[in-house]
PDB file of C-alpha atoms in Angstrom:
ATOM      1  CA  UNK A 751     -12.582  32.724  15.291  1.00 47.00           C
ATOM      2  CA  UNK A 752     -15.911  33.570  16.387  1.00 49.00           C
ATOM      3  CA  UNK A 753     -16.706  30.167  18.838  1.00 50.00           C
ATOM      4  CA  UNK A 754     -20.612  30.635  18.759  1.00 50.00           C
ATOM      5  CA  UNK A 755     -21.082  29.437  15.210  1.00 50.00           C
ATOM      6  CA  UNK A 756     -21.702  25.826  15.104  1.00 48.00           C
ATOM      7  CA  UNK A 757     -19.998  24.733  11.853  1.00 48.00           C
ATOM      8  CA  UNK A 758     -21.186  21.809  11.438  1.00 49.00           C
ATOM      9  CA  UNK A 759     -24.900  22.555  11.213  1.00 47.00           C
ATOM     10  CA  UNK A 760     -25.843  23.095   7.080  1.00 47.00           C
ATOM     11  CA  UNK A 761     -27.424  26.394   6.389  1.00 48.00           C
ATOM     12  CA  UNK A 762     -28.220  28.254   3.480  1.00 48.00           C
ATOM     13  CA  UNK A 763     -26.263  31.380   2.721  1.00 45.00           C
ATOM     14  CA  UNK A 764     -27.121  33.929   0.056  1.00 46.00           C
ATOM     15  CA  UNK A 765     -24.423  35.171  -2.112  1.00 45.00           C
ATOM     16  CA  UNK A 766     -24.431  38.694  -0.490  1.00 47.00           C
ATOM     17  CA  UNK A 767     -23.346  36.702   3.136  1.00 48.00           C
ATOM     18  CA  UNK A 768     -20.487  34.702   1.134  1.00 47.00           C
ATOM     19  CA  UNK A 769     -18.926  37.457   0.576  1.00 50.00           C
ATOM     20  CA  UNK A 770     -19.371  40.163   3.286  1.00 51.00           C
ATOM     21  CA  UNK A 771     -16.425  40.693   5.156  1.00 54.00           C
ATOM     22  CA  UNK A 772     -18.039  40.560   8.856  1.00 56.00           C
ATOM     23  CA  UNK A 773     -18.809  36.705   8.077  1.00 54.00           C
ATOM     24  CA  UNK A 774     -16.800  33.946   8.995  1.00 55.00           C
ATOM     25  CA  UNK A 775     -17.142  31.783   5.959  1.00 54.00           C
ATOM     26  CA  UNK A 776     -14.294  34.078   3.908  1.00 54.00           C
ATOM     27  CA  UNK A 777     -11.495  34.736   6.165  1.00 56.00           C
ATOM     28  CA  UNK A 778      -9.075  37.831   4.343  1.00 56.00           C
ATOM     29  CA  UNK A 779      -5.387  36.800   5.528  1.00 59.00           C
ATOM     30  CA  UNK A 780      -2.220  37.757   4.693  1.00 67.00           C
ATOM     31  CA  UNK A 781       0.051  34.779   3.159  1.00 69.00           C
ATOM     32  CA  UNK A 782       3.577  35.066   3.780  1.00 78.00           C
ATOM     33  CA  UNK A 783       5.822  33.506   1.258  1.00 82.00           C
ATOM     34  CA  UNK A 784       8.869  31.660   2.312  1.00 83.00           C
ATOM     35  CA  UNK A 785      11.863  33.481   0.476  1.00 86.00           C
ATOM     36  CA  UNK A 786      14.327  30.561   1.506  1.00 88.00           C
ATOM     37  CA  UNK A 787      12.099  27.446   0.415  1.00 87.00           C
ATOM     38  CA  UNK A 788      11.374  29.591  -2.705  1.00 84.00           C
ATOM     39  CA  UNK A 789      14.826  29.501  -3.526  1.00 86.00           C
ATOM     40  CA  UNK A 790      15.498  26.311  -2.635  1.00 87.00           C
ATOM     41  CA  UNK A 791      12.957  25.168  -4.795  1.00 85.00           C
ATOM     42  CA  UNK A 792      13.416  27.273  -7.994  1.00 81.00           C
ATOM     43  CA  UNK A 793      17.483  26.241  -7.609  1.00 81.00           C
ATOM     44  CA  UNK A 794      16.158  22.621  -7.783  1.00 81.00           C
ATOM     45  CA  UNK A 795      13.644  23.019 -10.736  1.00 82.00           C
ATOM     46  CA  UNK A 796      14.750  26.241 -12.828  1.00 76.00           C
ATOM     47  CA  UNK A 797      16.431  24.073 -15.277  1.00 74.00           C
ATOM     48  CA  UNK A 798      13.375  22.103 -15.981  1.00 77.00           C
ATOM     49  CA  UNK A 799      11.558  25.956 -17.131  1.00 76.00           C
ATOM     50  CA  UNK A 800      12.310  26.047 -21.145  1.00 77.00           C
ATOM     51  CA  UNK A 801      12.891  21.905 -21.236  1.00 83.00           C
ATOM     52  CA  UNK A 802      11.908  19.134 -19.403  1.00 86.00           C
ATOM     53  CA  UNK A 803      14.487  16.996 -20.382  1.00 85.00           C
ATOM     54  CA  UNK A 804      17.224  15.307 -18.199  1.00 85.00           C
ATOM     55  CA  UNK A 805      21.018  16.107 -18.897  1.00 87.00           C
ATOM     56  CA  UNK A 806      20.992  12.281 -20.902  1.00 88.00           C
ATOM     57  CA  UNK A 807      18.658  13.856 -23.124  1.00 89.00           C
ATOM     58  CA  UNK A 808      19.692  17.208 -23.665  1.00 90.00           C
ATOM     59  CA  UNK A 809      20.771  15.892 -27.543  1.00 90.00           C
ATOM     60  CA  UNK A 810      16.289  16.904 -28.047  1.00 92.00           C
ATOM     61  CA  UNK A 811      17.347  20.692 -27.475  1.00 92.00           C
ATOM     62  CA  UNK A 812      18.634  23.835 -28.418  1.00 93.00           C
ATOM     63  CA  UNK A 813      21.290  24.854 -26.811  1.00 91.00           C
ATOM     64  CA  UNK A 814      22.362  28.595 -26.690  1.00 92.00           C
ATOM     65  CA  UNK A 815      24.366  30.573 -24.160  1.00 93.00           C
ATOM     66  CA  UNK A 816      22.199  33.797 -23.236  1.00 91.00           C
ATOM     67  CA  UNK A 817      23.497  36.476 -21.020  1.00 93.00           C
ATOM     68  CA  UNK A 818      27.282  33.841 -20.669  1.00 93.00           C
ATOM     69  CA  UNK A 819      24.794  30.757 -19.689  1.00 88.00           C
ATOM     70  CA  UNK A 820      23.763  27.805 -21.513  1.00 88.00           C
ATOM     71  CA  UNK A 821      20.159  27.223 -21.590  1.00 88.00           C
ATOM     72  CA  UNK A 822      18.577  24.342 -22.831  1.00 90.00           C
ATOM     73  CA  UNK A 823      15.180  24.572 -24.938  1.00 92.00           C
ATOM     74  CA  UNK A 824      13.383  21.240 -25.821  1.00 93.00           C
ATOM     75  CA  UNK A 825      13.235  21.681 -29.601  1.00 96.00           C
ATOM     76  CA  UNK A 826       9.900  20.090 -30.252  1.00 96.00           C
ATOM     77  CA  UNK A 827       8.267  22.358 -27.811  1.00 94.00           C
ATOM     78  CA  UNK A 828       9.732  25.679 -29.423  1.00 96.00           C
ATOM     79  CA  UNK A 829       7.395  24.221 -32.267  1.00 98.00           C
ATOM     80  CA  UNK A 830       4.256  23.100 -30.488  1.00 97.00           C
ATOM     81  CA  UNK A 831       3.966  26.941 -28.409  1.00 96.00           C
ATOM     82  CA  UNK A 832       3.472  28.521 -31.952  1.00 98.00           C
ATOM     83  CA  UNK A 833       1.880  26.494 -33.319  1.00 98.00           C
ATOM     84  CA  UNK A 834      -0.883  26.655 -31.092  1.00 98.00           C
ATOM     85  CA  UNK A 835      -0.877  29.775 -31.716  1.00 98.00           C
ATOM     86  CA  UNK A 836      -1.100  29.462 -35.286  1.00 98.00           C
ATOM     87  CA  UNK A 837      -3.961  27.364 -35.235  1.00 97.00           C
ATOM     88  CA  UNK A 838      -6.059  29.615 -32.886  1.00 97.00           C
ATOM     89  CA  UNK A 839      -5.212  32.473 -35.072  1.00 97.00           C
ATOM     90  CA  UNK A 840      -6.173  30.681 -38.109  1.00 96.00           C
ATOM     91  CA  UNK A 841      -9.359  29.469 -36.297  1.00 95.00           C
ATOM     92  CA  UNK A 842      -9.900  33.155 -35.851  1.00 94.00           C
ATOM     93  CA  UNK A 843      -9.064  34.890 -39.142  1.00 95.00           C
ATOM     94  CA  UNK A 844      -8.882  31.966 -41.334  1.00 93.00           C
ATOM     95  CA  UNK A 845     -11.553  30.610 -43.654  1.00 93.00           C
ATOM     96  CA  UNK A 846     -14.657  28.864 -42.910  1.00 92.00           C
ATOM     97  CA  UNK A 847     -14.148  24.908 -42.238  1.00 93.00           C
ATOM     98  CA  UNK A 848     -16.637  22.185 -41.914  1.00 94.00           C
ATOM     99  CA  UNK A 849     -16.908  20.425 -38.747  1.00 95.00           C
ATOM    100  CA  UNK A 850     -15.150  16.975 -40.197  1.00 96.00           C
ATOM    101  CA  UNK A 851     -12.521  18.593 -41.888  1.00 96.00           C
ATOM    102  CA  UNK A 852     -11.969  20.174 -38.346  1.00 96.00           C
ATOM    103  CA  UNK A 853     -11.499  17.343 -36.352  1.00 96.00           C
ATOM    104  CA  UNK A 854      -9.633  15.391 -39.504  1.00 98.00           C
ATOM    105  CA  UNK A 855      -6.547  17.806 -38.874  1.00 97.00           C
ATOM    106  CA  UNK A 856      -6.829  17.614 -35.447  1.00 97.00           C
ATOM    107  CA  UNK A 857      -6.770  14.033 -35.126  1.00 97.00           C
ATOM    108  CA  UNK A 858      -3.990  14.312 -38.217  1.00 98.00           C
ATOM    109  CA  UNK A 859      -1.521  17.082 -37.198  1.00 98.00           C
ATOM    110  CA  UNK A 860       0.010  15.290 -34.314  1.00 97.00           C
ATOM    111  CA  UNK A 861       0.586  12.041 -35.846  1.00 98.00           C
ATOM    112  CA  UNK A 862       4.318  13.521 -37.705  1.00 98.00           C
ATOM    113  CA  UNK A 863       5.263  13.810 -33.754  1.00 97.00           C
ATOM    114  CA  UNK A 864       3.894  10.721 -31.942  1.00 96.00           C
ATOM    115  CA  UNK A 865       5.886   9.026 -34.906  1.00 96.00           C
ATOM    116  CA  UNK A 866       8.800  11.015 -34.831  1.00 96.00           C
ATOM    117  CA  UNK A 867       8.930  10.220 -30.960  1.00 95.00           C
ATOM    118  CA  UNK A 868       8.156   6.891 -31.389  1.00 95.00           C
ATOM    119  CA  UNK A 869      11.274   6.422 -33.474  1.00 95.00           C
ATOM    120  CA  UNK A 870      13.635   7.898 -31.600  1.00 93.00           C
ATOM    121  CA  UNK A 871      12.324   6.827 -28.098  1.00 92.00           C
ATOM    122  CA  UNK A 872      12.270   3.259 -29.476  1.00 94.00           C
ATOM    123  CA  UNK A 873      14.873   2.628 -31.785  1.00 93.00           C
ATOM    124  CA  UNK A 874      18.781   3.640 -31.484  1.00 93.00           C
ATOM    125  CA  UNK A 875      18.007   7.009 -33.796  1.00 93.00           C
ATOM    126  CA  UNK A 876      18.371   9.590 -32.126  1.00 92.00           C
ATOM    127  CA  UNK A 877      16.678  12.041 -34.557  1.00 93.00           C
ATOM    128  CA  UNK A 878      17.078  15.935 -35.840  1.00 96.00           C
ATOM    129  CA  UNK A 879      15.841  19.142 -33.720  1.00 96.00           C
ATOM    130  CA  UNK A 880      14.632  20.726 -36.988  1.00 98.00           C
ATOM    131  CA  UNK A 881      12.461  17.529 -37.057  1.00 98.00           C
ATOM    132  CA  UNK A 882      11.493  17.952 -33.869  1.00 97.00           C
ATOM    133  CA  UNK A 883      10.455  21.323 -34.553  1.00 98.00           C
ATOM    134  CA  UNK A 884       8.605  20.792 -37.079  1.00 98.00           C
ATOM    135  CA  UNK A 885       6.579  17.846 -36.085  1.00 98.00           C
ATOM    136  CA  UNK A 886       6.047  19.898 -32.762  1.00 98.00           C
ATOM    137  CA  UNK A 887       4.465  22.591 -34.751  1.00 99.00           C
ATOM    138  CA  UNK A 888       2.160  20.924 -36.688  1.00 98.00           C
ATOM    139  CA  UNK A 889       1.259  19.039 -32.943  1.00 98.00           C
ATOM    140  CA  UNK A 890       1.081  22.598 -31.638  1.00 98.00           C
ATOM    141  CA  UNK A 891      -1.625  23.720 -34.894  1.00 98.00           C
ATOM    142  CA  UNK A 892      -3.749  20.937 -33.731  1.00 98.00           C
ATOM    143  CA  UNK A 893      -3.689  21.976 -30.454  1.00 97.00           C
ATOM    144  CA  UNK A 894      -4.541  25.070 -31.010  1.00 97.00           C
ATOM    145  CA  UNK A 895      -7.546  24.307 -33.845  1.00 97.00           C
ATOM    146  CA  UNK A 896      -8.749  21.887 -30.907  1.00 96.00           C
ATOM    147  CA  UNK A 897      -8.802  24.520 -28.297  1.00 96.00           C
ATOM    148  CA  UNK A 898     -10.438  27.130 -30.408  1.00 95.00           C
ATOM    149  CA  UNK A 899     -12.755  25.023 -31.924  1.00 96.00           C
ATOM    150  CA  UNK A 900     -14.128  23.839 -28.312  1.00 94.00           C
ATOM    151  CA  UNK A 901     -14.279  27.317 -26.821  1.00 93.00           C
ATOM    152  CA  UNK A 902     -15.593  29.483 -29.594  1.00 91.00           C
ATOM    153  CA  UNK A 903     -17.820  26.737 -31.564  1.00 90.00           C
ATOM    154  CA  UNK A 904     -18.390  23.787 -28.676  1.00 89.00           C
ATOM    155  CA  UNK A 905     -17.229  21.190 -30.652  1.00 92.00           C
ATOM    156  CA  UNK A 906     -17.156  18.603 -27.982  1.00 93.00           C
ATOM    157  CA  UNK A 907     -16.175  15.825 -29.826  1.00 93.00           C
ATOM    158  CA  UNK A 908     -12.498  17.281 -30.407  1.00 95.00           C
ATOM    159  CA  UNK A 909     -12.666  15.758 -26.338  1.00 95.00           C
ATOM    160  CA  UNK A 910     -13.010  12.298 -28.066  1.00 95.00           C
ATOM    161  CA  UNK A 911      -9.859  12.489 -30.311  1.00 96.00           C
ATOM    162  CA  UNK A 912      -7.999  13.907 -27.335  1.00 94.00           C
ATOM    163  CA  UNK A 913      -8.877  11.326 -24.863  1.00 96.00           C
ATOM    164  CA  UNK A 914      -7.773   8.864 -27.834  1.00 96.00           C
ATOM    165  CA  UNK A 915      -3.937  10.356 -28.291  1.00 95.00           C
ATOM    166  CA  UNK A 916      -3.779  10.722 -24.033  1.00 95.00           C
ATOM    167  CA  UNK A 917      -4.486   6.783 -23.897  1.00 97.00           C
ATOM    168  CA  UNK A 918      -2.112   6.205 -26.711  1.00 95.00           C
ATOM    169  CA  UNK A 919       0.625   8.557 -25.735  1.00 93.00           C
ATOM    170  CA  UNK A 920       0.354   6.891 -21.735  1.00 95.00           C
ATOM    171  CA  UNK A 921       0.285   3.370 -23.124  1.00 96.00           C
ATOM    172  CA  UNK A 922       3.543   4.526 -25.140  1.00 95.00           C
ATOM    173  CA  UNK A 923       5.296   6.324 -22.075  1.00 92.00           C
ATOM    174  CA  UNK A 924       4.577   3.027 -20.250  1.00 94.00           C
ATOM    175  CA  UNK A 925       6.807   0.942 -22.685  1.00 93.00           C
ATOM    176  CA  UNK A 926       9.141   3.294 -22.780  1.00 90.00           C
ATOM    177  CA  UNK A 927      10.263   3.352 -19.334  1.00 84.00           C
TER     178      UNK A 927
END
């Protein structure tokens, strides 16, 4: 480190300086990577990759043996990833849509989940995976019409009815620890 700068004097730096090499406000190092902690950690969390469920609750997922191993695949989720996909793809190539009937599926879509949850998080049912599936893919199309919608036309207020089902869905995780 070069001791004659005084860093904590405030300057003003053009964006050429920030990044030329022979100035000490980007420093180029080599990161070395910890093979053993790696290991130690992906040993710990590798089952939590395709489901974030705990053993107790492995009754939510699909269960096949690839390659002689059981893996464990949380069954809504295998419907929410295409699904998002299905609604930015039909955002993309599907037909024109007014801005209200926009942000009436996306505030509709995920309500077949949050219920479906609901009932088997609060009651003794414990539900179908088929169910789950399904309710996660509609979840998933509203999703993805509320991604798409905000990056390609700016509809902000998609925010709004996303904020709502974050407060709802905390205030429900609450109770149902």
């Amino acid at each position: 480190m070069d001791e004659s700068i005084d860093r904590t004097s405030t300057q003003t730096v053009g964006i050429r300086e920030c990044f030329d090499r022979s100035t000490p406000f980007i420093r180029f190092q080599t990161m070395r990577i910890d093979t053993t902690e790696l290991r130690k950690g992906l040993s710990e969390t590798g089952r939590f990759v395709l489901s974030h469920h705990v053993p107790a609750e492995f009754y939510r997922c699909y269960s096949p043996v690839v390659f002689g191993r059981r893996v464990h695949i949380c069954a809504r989720c295998a419907g929410v990833y295409p699904g998002i996909g299905a609604g930015v793809l039909a955002t993309l190539i599907g037909p024109e849509v007014t801005p209200a009937t926009v942000a009436f599926l996306v505030a509709l879509l995920p309500v077949p989940s949050l219920v479906d949850w609901s009932v088997t998080t609060f009651s003794s049912r414990r539900g179908y995976n088929p169910v789950r599936t399904v309710t996660g893919f509609l979840l998933g199309c509203g999703y993805g019409l509320a991604i798409a919608h905000l990056l390609f036309e700016a509809m902000v207020g998609l925010l709004g009815i996303g904020v709502g089902y974050a407060i709802l869905a905390g205030i429900l995780l609450y109770y149902s620890w």
